[in-house]
Amino acid sequence: MLKVLAFDTFGTVTDWHSGVSAALCDQFPGIDGSALARDWRRTYSPALAEVEAGTRPWRLLDDLHREALKRLLRDRGVVDATAQQIDAAVHAWHTIPGWPEAAESLHRLRTRYTVCALSNGNVALLTEMAKRNNFGWDVVGGADLWRHYKPAPEVYLGLAELMQVEPREMMMVATHASDLEAARACGLRTAYVARPREWGPEVKDESINPLDDHHVAGMDELATQLGC
């Protein structure tokens, strides 16, 4: 029986592109905020992989974001960015807006299931994000709880252990096929949420994977399919 829903946050529950793009435009006038936000996001998976491989020490996502942004700004000829500007841009990941249906859908899903954030963000970041957007998490599962980043199995299995459920009693909900593939490998059920505007102007592959238990157009549709 399904008991726990674990949600990816960046892209699945929140619209990182619009939130981060706006912050970058505000902090660095004249910069193409959309392009920089997308390039910044592309540094994410390689940096996490290096941490998981042990080629760099464990660090919070904020620290990895700060390091990558400084490099990207230098590449664009921005050499006079202040610490305050960098910090404000990094903090934008804490306050990105939720997708329009996200908060209400989480509250619907809580009527039948335990709903958890399961993110590569840390607990403080995810808590601030939740308060801003009225996300009704039962549990905030940040990477700092396990000192591992998805797609490491320690994250998915760590939440199952924390919630005292079997992996098959938990469903990973994400808009990223790689996240769902890793969750399935750990025995979790999976649900894909289509987010065609996740990357702003870039087209995203939203192909249906028959291995997913659900493929939905939004979190409200998932709530309906799950009887909430």
GROMACS .gro file of N, CA and C in nm, residues 32-196:
model
  495
   32ASP      N    1   2.185   3.867  -1.933
   32ASP     CA    2   2.071   3.786  -1.977
   32ASP      C    3   2.039   3.688  -1.864
   33GLY      N    4   1.944   3.725  -1.780
   33GLY     CA    5   1.914   3.645  -1.662
   33GLY      C    6   1.868   3.505  -1.693
   34SER      N    7   1.790   3.491  -1.800
   34SER     CA    8   1.740   3.358  -1.837
   34SER      C    9   1.854   3.266  -1.878
   35ALA      N   10   1.942   3.316  -1.963
   35ALA     CA   11   2.055   3.233  -2.009
   35ALA      C   12   2.147   3.198  -1.893
   36LEU      N   13   2.173   3.295  -1.805
   36LEU     CA   14   2.261   3.269  -1.692
   36LEU      C   15   2.197   3.168  -1.597
   37ALA      N   16   2.067   3.181  -1.573
   37ALA     CA   17   1.998   3.086  -1.486
   37ALA      C   18   2.008   2.944  -1.541
   38ARG      N   19   1.990   2.931  -1.671
   38ARG     CA   20   1.997   2.797  -1.731
   38ARG      C   21   2.139   2.741  -1.727
   39ASP      N   22   2.238   2.826  -1.753
   39ASP     CA   23   2.376   2.780  -1.743
   39ASP      C   24   2.411   2.743  -1.599
   40TRP      N   25   2.360   2.821  -1.506
   40TRP     CA   26   2.385   2.793  -1.364
   40TRP      C   27   2.326   2.657  -1.326
   41ARG      N   28   2.205   2.633  -1.372
   41ARG     CA   29   2.140   2.505  -1.342
   41ARG      C   30   2.219   2.388  -1.402
   42ARG      N   31   2.281   2.410  -1.515
   42ARG     CA   32   2.357   2.302  -1.578
   42ARG      C   33   2.482   2.264  -1.499
   43THR      N   34   2.528   2.349  -1.410
   43THR     CA   35   2.644   2.315  -1.327
   43THR      C   36   2.606   2.223  -1.211
   44TYR      N   37   2.478   2.210  -1.190
   44TYR     CA   38   2.424   2.144  -1.071
   44TYR      C   39   2.461   1.995  -1.066
   45SER      N   40   2.421   1.919  -1.166
   45SER     CA   41   2.445   1.774  -1.164
   45SER      C   42   2.593   1.738  -1.162
   46PRO      N   43   2.677   1.802  -1.245
   46PRO     CA   44   2.820   1.768  -1.238
   46PRO      C   45   2.882   1.795  -1.101
   47ALA      N   46   2.843   1.905  -1.036
   47ALA     CA   47   2.898   1.935  -0.904
   47ALA      C   48   2.854   1.831  -0.801
   48LEU      N   49   2.728   1.792  -0.806
   48LEU     CA   50   2.680   1.691  -0.711
   48LEU      C   51   2.748   1.558  -0.736
   49ALA      N   52   2.770   1.525  -0.862
   49ALA     CA   53   2.837   1.399  -0.895
   49ALA      C   54   2.979   1.396  -0.840
   50GLU      N   55   3.046   1.510  -0.844
   50GLU     CA   56   3.182   1.517  -0.789
   50GLU      C   57   3.182   1.494  -0.638
   51VAL      N   58   3.082   1.549  -0.570
   51VAL     CA   59   3.070   1.526  -0.426
   51VAL      C   60   3.047   1.378  -0.399
   52GLU      N   61   2.955   1.318  -0.473
   52GLU     CA   62   2.924   1.177  -0.452
   52GLU      C   63   3.042   1.087  -0.487
   53ALA      N   64   3.122   1.129  -0.584
   53ALA     CA   65   3.239   1.049  -0.623
   53ALA      C   66   3.355   1.066  -0.526
   54GLY      N   67   3.345   1.164  -0.437
   54GLY     CA   68   3.451   1.187  -0.341
   54GLY      C   69   3.565   1.273  -0.392
   55THR      N   70   3.547   1.332  -0.510
   55THR     CA   71   3.653   1.417  -0.565
   55THR      C   72   3.647   1.558  -0.510
   56ARG      N   73   3.539   1.591  -0.441
   56ARG     CA   74   3.534   1.715  -0.364
   56ARG      C   75   3.458   1.685  -0.235
   57PRO      N   76   3.489   1.757  -0.128
   57PRO     CA   77   3.425   1.726   0.000
   57PRO      C   78   3.277   1.762   0.001
   58TRP      N   79   3.205   1.703   0.096
   58TRP     CA   80   3.063   1.736   0.114
   58TRP      C   81   3.048   1.884   0.141
   59ARG      N   82   2.958   1.947   0.067
   59ARG     CA   83   2.926   2.087   0.088
   59ARG      C   84   2.778   2.107   0.063
   60LEU      N   85   2.719   2.205   0.130
   60LEU     CA   86   2.579   2.237   0.107
   60LEU      C   87   2.560   2.290  -0.034
   61LEU      N   88   2.437   2.277  -0.085
   61LEU     CA   89   2.406   2.323  -0.219
   61LEU      C   90   2.433   2.471  -0.236
   62ASP      N   91   2.406   2.551  -0.133
   62ASP     CA   92   2.435   2.694  -0.141
   62ASP      C   93   2.582   2.719  -0.175
   63ASP      N   94   2.670   2.643  -0.113
   63ASP     CA   95   2.814   2.661  -0.137
   63ASP      C   96   2.851   2.623  -0.281
   64LEU      N   97   2.792   2.515  -0.330
   64LEU     CA   98   2.817   2.473  -0.467
   64LEU      C   99   2.761   2.576  -0.565
   65HIS      N  100   2.643   2.628  -0.535
   65HIS     CA  101   2.583   2.731  -0.620
   65HIS      C  102   2.670   2.857  -0.623
   66ARG      N  103   2.719   2.897  -0.508
   66ARG     CA  104   2.800   3.020  -0.500
   66ARG      C  105   2.927   3.005  -0.583
   67GLU      N  106   2.993   2.894  -0.572
   67GLU     CA  107   3.116   2.869  -0.647
   67GLU      C  108   3.090   2.872  -0.797
   68ALA      N  109   2.982   2.807  -0.839
   68ALA     CA  110   2.951   2.801  -0.983
   68ALA      C  111   2.913   2.938  -1.037
   69LEU      N  112   2.836   3.015  -0.961
   69LEU     CA  113   2.795   3.147  -1.009
   69LEU      C  114   2.914   3.239  -1.027
   70LYS      N  115   3.006   3.238  -0.934
   70LYS     CA  116   3.125   3.322  -0.948
   70LYS      C  117   3.199   3.288  -1.078
   71ARG      N  118   3.210   3.161  -1.107
   71ARG     CA  119   3.280   3.119  -1.228
   71ARG      C  120   3.205   3.164  -1.354
   72LEU      N  121   3.074   3.147  -1.353
   72LEU     CA  122   2.994   3.186  -1.470
   72LEU      C  123   2.998   3.337  -1.492
   73LEU      N  124   2.998   3.414  -1.385
   73LEU     CA  125   3.005   3.559  -1.399
   73LEU      C  126   3.141   3.602  -1.455
   74ARG      N  127   3.247   3.540  -1.406
   74ARG     CA  128   3.380   3.571  -1.461
   74ARG      C  129   3.385   3.540  -1.610
   75ASP      N  130   3.326   3.428  -1.649
   75ASP     CA  131   3.324   3.390  -1.791
   75ASP      C  132   3.251   3.493  -1.876
   76ARG      N  133   3.158   3.566  -1.813
   76ARG     CA  134   3.082   3.669  -1.883
   76ARG      C  135   3.146   3.807  -1.868
   77GLY      N  136   3.261   3.815  -1.807
   77GLY     CA  137   3.330   3.941  -1.791
   77GLY      C  138   3.287   4.023  -1.673
   78VAL      N  139   3.206   3.963  -1.584
   78VAL     CA  140   3.162   4.034  -1.464
   78VAL      C  141   3.262   4.001  -1.353
   79VAL      N  142   3.355   4.093  -1.329
   79VAL     CA  143   3.462   4.067  -1.233
   79VAL      C  144   3.447   4.151  -1.106
   80ASP      N  145   3.345   4.237  -1.103
   80ASP     CA  146   3.330   4.327  -0.989
   80ASP      C  147   3.205   4.296  -0.907
   81ALA      N  148   3.152   4.174  -0.920
   81ALA     CA  149   3.034   4.137  -0.842
   81ALA      C  150   3.068   4.140  -0.693
   82THR      N  151   2.983   4.200  -0.614
   82THR     CA  152   3.006   4.208  -0.470
   82THR      C  153   2.957   4.081  -0.400
   83ALA      N  154   3.006   4.062  -0.278
   83ALA     CA  155   2.961   3.948  -0.198
   83ALA      C  156   2.811   3.955  -0.174
   84GLN      N  157   2.759   4.077  -0.157
   84GLN     CA  158   2.616   4.095  -0.133
   84GLN      C  159   2.534   4.053  -0.255
   85GLN      N  160   2.582   4.087  -0.375
   85GLN     CA  161   2.513   4.046  -0.496
   85GLN      C  162   2.513   3.894  -0.512
   86ILE      N  163   2.628   3.834  -0.489
   86ILE     CA  164   2.639   3.689  -0.500
   86ILE      C  165   2.546   3.621  -0.400
   87ASP      N  166   2.549   3.669  -0.276
   87ASP     CA  167   2.465   3.608  -0.173
   87ASP      C  168   2.317   3.622  -0.207
   88ALA      N  169   2.277   3.737  -0.259
   88ALA     CA  170   2.137   3.758  -0.294
   88ALA      C  171   2.094   3.665  -0.406
   89ALA      N  172   2.183   3.645  -0.503
   89ALA     CA  173   2.150   3.556  -0.615
   89ALA      C  174   2.140   3.412  -0.566
   90VAL      N  175   2.233   3.370  -0.482
   90VAL     CA  176   2.229   3.233  -0.429
   90VAL      C  177   2.104   3.212  -0.345
   91HIS      N  178   2.067   3.315  -0.270
   91HIS     CA  179   1.949   3.303  -0.184
   91HIS      C  180   1.821   3.291  -0.265
   92ALA      N  181   1.824   3.331  -0.391
   92ALA     CA  182   1.705   3.320  -0.475
   92ALA      C  183   1.655   3.176  -0.484
   93TRP      N  184   1.744   3.080  -0.471
   93TRP     CA  185   1.702   2.940  -0.475
   93TRP      C  186   1.619   2.902  -0.353
   94HIS      N  187   1.626   2.980  -0.247
   94HIS     CA  188   1.544   2.956  -0.127
   94HIS      C  189   1.401   3.007  -0.146
   95THR      N  190   1.383   3.101  -0.236
   95THR     CA  191   1.255   3.173  -0.243
   95THR      C  192   1.188   3.162  -0.379
   96ILE      N  193   1.230   3.067  -0.460
   96ILE     CA  194   1.168   3.052  -0.592
   96ILE      C  195   1.019   3.019  -0.577
   97PRO      N  196   0.937   3.066  -0.670
   97PRO     CA  197   0.793   3.046  -0.657
   97PRO      C  198   0.750   2.904  -0.690
   98GLY      N  199   0.644   2.861  -0.625
   98GLY     CA  200   0.586   2.732  -0.658
   98GLY      C  201   0.506   2.741  -0.786
   99TRP      N  202   0.489   2.629  -0.853
   99TRP     CA  203   0.399   2.625  -0.967
   99TRP      C  204   0.258   2.653  -0.917
  100PRO      N  205   0.172   2.708  -1.002
  100PRO     CA  206   0.042   2.757  -0.954
  100PRO      C  207  -0.042   2.658  -0.875
  101GLU      N  208  -0.036   2.530  -0.912
  101GLU     CA  209  -0.123   2.432  -0.845
  101GLU      C  210  -0.054   2.359  -0.731
  102ALA      N  211   0.075   2.388  -0.708
  102ALA     CA  212   0.154   2.303  -0.619
  102ALA      C  213   0.105   2.303  -0.475
  103ALA      N  214   0.090   2.420  -0.415
  103ALA     CA  215   0.055   2.426  -0.272
  103ALA      C  216  -0.079   2.360  -0.244
  104GLU      N  217  -0.180   2.392  -0.322
  104GLU     CA  218  -0.312   2.333  -0.299
  104GLU      C  219  -0.308   2.181  -0.318
  105SER      N  220  -0.232   2.137  -0.419
  105SER     CA  221  -0.224   1.992  -0.445
  105SER      C  222  -0.159   1.919  -0.329
  106LEU      N  223  -0.054   1.978  -0.270
  106LEU     CA  224   0.009   1.914  -0.155
  106LEU      C  225  -0.088   1.901  -0.039
  107HIS      N  226  -0.168   2.003  -0.018
  107HIS     CA  227  -0.266   1.996   0.090
  107HIS      C  228  -0.372   1.889   0.061
  108ARG      N  229  -0.411   1.873  -0.064
  108ARG     CA  230  -0.503   1.764  -0.100
  108ARG      C  231  -0.439   1.629  -0.074
  109LEU      N  232  -0.316   1.612  -0.117
  109LEU     CA  233  -0.249   1.483  -0.103
  109LEU      C  234  -0.225   1.444   0.043
  110ARG      N  235  -0.209   1.544   0.129
  110ARG     CA  236  -0.188   1.517   0.272
  110ARG      C  237  -0.309   1.452   0.337
  111THR      N  238  -0.425   1.460   0.274
  111THR     CA  239  -0.544   1.400   0.334
  111THR      C  240  -0.537   1.248   0.332
  112ARG      N  241  -0.451   1.192   0.245
  112ARG     CA  242  -0.441   1.045   0.236
  112ARG      C  243  -0.300   0.993   0.255
  113TYR      N  244  -0.200   1.078   0.231
  113TYR     CA  245  -0.061   1.032   0.230
  113TYR      C  246   0.027   1.124   0.314
  114THR      N  247   0.141   1.072   0.354
  114THR     CA  248   0.245   1.155   0.412
  114THR      C  249   0.324   1.216   0.297
  115VAL      N  250   0.333   1.348   0.293
  115VAL     CA  251   0.401   1.415   0.182
  115VAL      C  252   0.533   1.475   0.231
  116CYS      N  253   0.638   1.445   0.157
  116CYS     CA  254   0.773   1.483   0.198
  116CYS      C  255   0.846   1.552   0.084
  117ALA      N  256   0.921   1.653   0.117
  117ALA     CA  257   1.021   1.704   0.023
  117ALA      C  258   1.138   1.607   0.025
  118LEU      N  259   1.190   1.573  -0.093
  118LEU     CA  260   1.311   1.491  -0.100
  118LEU      C  261   1.400   1.556  -0.205
  119SER      N  262   1.489   1.641  -0.156
  119SER     CA  263   1.556   1.737  -0.243
  119SER      C  264   1.706   1.740  -0.216
  120ASN      N  265   1.779   1.791  -0.313
  120ASN     CA  266   1.922   1.816  -0.294
  120ASN      C  267   1.947   1.949  -0.225
  121GLY      N  268   1.842   2.024  -0.200
  121GLY     CA  269   1.855   2.140  -0.113
  121GLY      C  270   1.869   2.095   0.031
  122ASN      N  271   1.917   2.184   0.117
  122ASN     CA  272   1.930   2.150   0.258
  122ASN      C  273   1.802   2.186   0.333
  123VAL      N  274   1.793   2.140   0.456
  123VAL     CA  275   1.668   2.154   0.532
  123VAL      C  276   1.631   2.301   0.551
  124ALA      N  277   1.728   2.387   0.583
  124ALA     CA  278   1.697   2.529   0.604
  124ALA      C  279   1.644   2.592   0.475
  125LEU      N  280   1.707   2.563   0.363
  125LEU     CA  281   1.663   2.616   0.234
  125LEU      C  282   1.520   2.572   0.205
  126LEU      N  283   1.493   2.443   0.220
  126LEU     CA  284   1.361   2.389   0.188
  126LEU      C  285   1.253   2.440   0.282
  127THR      N  286   1.291   2.465   0.407
  127THR     CA  287   1.194   2.519   0.503
  127THR      C  288   1.156   2.662   0.466
  128GLU      N  289   1.254   2.741   0.427
  128GLU     CA  290   1.225   2.878   0.384
  128GLU      C  291   1.138   2.878   0.258
  129MET      N  292   1.171   2.790   0.164
  129MET     CA  293   1.093   2.777   0.043
  129MET      C  294   0.948   2.739   0.075
  130ALA      N  295   0.931   2.647   0.169
  130ALA     CA  296   0.797   2.602   0.205
  130ALA      C  297   0.716   2.713   0.270
  131LYS      N  298   0.778   2.789   0.359
  131LYS     CA  299   0.707   2.897   0.425
  131LYS      C  300   0.664   3.004   0.326
  132ARG      N  301   0.748   3.033   0.228
  132ARG     CA  302   0.715   3.133   0.128
  132ARG      C  303   0.596   3.091   0.042
  133ASN      N  304   0.590   2.961   0.013
  133ASN     CA  305   0.491   2.911  -0.083
  133ASN      C  306   0.374   2.835  -0.021
  134ASN      N  307   0.372   2.827   0.112
  134ASN     CA  308   0.266   2.753   0.181
  134ASN      C  309   0.263   2.606   0.142
  135PHE      N  310   0.382   2.547   0.129
  135PHE     CA  311   0.390   2.404   0.103
  135PHE      C  312   0.369   2.330   0.235
  136GLY      N  313   0.273   2.241   0.237
  136GLY     CA  314   0.239   2.173   0.362
  136GLY      C  315   0.312   2.042   0.381
  137TRP      N  316   0.446   2.047   0.378
  137TRP     CA  317   0.521   1.923   0.396
  137TRP      C  318   0.497   1.862   0.534
  138ASP      N  319   0.483   1.731   0.538
  138ASP     CA  320   0.487   1.660   0.665
  138ASP      C  321   0.631   1.643   0.712
  139VAL      N  322   0.721   1.624   0.616
  139VAL     CA  323   0.863   1.604   0.645
  139VAL      C  324   0.944   1.679   0.541
  140VAL      N  325   1.049   1.746   0.585
  140VAL     CA  326   1.141   1.814   0.494
  140VAL      C  327   1.269   1.731   0.486
  141GLY      N  328   1.285   1.662   0.375
  141GLY     CA  329   1.401   1.575   0.356
  141GLY      C  330   1.509   1.644   0.276
  142GLY      N  331   1.602   1.708   0.344
  142GLY     CA  332   1.712   1.776   0.277
  142GLY      C  333   1.835   1.688   0.269
  143ALA      N  334   1.921   1.720   0.173
  143ALA     CA  335   2.041   1.639   0.151
  143ALA      C  336   2.131   1.635   0.273
  144ASP      N  337   2.127   1.739   0.357
  144ASP     CA  338   2.215   1.742   0.473
  144ASP      C  339   2.176   1.639   0.580
  145LEU      N  340   2.056   1.580   0.569
  145LEU     CA  341   2.019   1.474   0.662
  145LEU      C  342   2.103   1.349   0.640
  146TRP      N  343   2.137   1.326   0.513
  146TRP     CA  344   2.211   1.204   0.478
  146TRP      C  345   2.352   1.233   0.428
  147ARG      N  346   2.380   1.362   0.404
  147ARG     CA  347   2.509   1.403   0.347
  147ARG      C  348   2.538   1.329   0.217
  148HIS      N  349   2.431   1.314   0.141
  148HIS     CA  350   2.438   1.257   0.007
  148HIS      C  351   2.343   1.334  -0.082
  149TYR      N  352   2.371   1.330  -0.211
  149TYR     CA  353   2.287   1.396  -0.310
  149TYR      C  354   2.224   1.293  -0.402
  150LYS      N  355   2.098   1.316  -0.437
  150LYS     CA  356   2.037   1.233  -0.541
  150LYS      C  357   2.122   1.244  -0.668
  151PRO      N  358   2.136   1.135  -0.741
  151PRO     CA  359   2.062   1.009  -0.733
  151PRO      C  360   2.125   0.901  -0.646
  152ALA      N  361   2.200   0.937  -0.544
  152ALA     CA  362   2.258   0.835  -0.455
  152ALA      C  363   2.146   0.758  -0.385
  153PRO      N  364   2.155   0.627  -0.379
  153PRO     CA  365   2.050   0.549  -0.314
  153PRO      C  366   2.031   0.582  -0.167
  154GLU      N  367   2.136   0.634  -0.102
  154GLU     CA  368   2.124   0.669   0.040
  154GLU      C  369   2.013   0.771   0.065
  155VAL      N  370   1.983   0.852  -0.036
  155VAL     CA  371   1.879   0.954  -0.018
  155VAL      C  372   1.740   0.890  -0.019
  156TYR      N  373   1.711   0.813  -0.124
  156TYR     CA  374   1.578   0.750  -0.134
  156TYR      C  375   1.555   0.651  -0.020
  157LEU      N  376   1.652   0.565   0.004
  157LEU     CA  377   1.638   0.464   0.109
  157LEU      C  378   1.646   0.528   0.247
  158GLY      N  379   1.717   0.640   0.257
  158GLY     CA  380   1.724   0.711   0.383
  158GLY      C  381   1.589   0.764   0.426
  159LEU      N  382   1.513   0.818   0.330
  159LEU     CA  383   1.379   0.867   0.365
  159LEU      C  384   1.287   0.752   0.401
  160ALA      N  385   1.295   0.641   0.328
  160ALA     CA  386   1.213   0.525   0.361
  160ALA      C  387   1.242   0.477   0.503
  161GLU      N  388   1.370   0.473   0.540
  161GLU     CA  389   1.406   0.432   0.675
  161GLU      C  390   1.355   0.532   0.778
  162LEU      N  391   1.369   0.661   0.746
  162LEU     CA  392   1.323   0.765   0.838
  162LEU      C  393   1.173   0.754   0.863
  163MET      N  394   1.098   0.722   0.755
  163MET     CA  395   0.953   0.713   0.765
  163MET      C  396   0.905   0.575   0.810
  164GLN      N  397   0.998   0.481   0.825
  164GLN     CA  398   0.967   0.344   0.867
  164GLN      C  399   0.868   0.278   0.772
  165VAL      N  400   0.898   0.290   0.644
  165VAL     CA  401   0.819   0.223   0.541
  165VAL      C  402   0.912   0.144   0.449
  166GLU      N  403   0.856   0.047   0.380
  166GLU     CA  404   0.930  -0.023   0.278
  166GLU      C  405   0.939   0.065   0.154
  167PRO      N  406   1.046   0.052   0.074
  167PRO     CA  407   1.057   0.135  -0.046
  167PRO      C  408   0.933   0.127  -0.136
  168ARG      N  409   0.871   0.010  -0.147
  168ARG     CA  410   0.754  -0.005  -0.234
  168ARG      C  411   0.633   0.071  -0.181
  169GLU      N  412   0.640   0.114  -0.055
  169GLU     CA  413   0.530   0.192   0.004
  169GLU      C  414   0.551   0.342  -0.015
  170MET      N  415   0.652   0.380  -0.091
  170MET     CA  416   0.685   0.520  -0.115
  170MET      C  417   0.689   0.547  -0.265
  171MET      N  418   0.644   0.664  -0.305
  171MET     CA  419   0.646   0.704  -0.446
  171MET      C  420   0.727   0.831  -0.461
  172MET      N  421   0.824   0.828  -0.552
  172MET     CA  422   0.901   0.947  -0.587
  172MET      C  423   0.825   1.023  -0.695
  173VAL      N  424   0.807   1.153  -0.674
  173VAL     CA  425   0.736   1.238  -0.769
  173VAL      C  426   0.835   1.342  -0.820
  174ALA      N  427   0.857   1.344  -0.951
  174ALA     CA  428   0.958   1.434  -1.006
  174ALA      C  429   0.929   1.463  -1.152
  175THR      N  430   0.992   1.567  -1.201
  175THR     CA  431   0.985   1.601  -1.342
  175THR      C  432   1.115   1.568  -1.414
  176HIS      N  433   1.199   1.489  -1.348
  176HIS     CA  434   1.328   1.452  -1.405
  176HIS      C  435   1.337   1.300  -1.415
  177ALA      N  436   1.353   1.251  -1.536
  177ALA     CA  437   1.355   1.107  -1.560
  177ALA      C  438   1.467   1.038  -1.483
  178SER      N  439   1.582   1.103  -1.472
  178SER     CA  440   1.695   1.042  -1.403
  178SER      C  441   1.666   1.022  -1.254
  179ASP      N  442   1.595   1.115  -1.194
  179ASP     CA  443   1.555   1.105  -1.054
  179ASP      C  444   1.464   0.984  -1.035
  180LEU      N  445   1.368   0.970  -1.124
  180LEU     CA  446   1.273   0.860  -1.114
  180LEU      C  447   1.340   0.726  -1.141
  181GLU      N  448   1.431   0.724  -1.236
  181GLU     CA  449   1.503   0.600  -1.265
  181GLU      C  450   1.581   0.552  -1.143
  182ALA      N  451   1.649   0.646  -1.076
  182ALA     CA  452   1.725   0.610  -0.956
  182ALA      C  453   1.632   0.562  -0.845
  183ALA      N  454   1.516   0.627  -0.831
  183ALA     CA  455   1.421   0.586  -0.728
  183ALA      C  456   1.367   0.446  -0.755
  184ARG      N  457   1.334   0.417  -0.882
  184ARG     CA  458   1.286   0.283  -0.917
  184ARG      C  459   1.391   0.177  -0.885
  185ALA      N  460   1.518   0.210  -0.909
  185ALA     CA  461   1.625   0.115  -0.881
  185ALA      C  462   1.633   0.082  -0.732
  186CYS      N  463   1.580   0.170  -0.649
  186CYS     CA  464   1.578   0.147  -0.504
  186CYS      C  465   1.447   0.083  -0.459
  187GLY      N  466   1.358   0.054  -0.553
  187GLY     CA  467   1.233  -0.013  -0.520
  187GLY      C  468   1.114   0.078  -0.500
  188LEU      N  469   1.130   0.209  -0.525
  188LEU     CA  470   1.019   0.302  -0.508
  188LEU      C  471   0.928   0.300  -0.630
  189ARG      N  472   0.805   0.336  -0.610
  189ARG     CA  473   0.714   0.365  -0.721
  189ARG      C  474   0.745   0.506  -0.770
  190THR      N  475   0.699   0.541  -0.891
  190THR     CA  476   0.737   0.670  -0.948
  190THR      C  477   0.621   0.738  -1.020
  191ALA      N  478   0.623   0.870  -1.016
  191ALA     CA  479   0.526   0.953  -1.086
  191ALA      C  480   0.598   1.068  -1.154
  192TYR      N  481   0.574   1.084  -1.282
  192TYR     CA  482   0.636   1.193  -1.359
  192TYR      C  483   0.537   1.308  -1.372
  193VAL      N  484   0.581   1.427  -1.335
  193VAL     CA  485   0.501   1.548  -1.351
  193VAL      C  486   0.558   1.630  -1.466
  194ALA      N  487   0.482   1.650  -1.570
  194ALA     CA  488   0.529   1.728  -1.686
  194ALA      C  489   0.540   1.875  -1.648
  195ARG      N  490   0.654   1.934  -1.677
  195ARG     CA  491   0.678   2.076  -1.655
  195ARG      C  492   0.745   2.133  -1.780
  196PRO      N  493   0.668   2.154  -1.885
  196PRO     CA  494   0.727   2.198  -2.012
  196PRO      C  495   0.798   2.333  -2.004
   0.00000   0.00000   0.00000
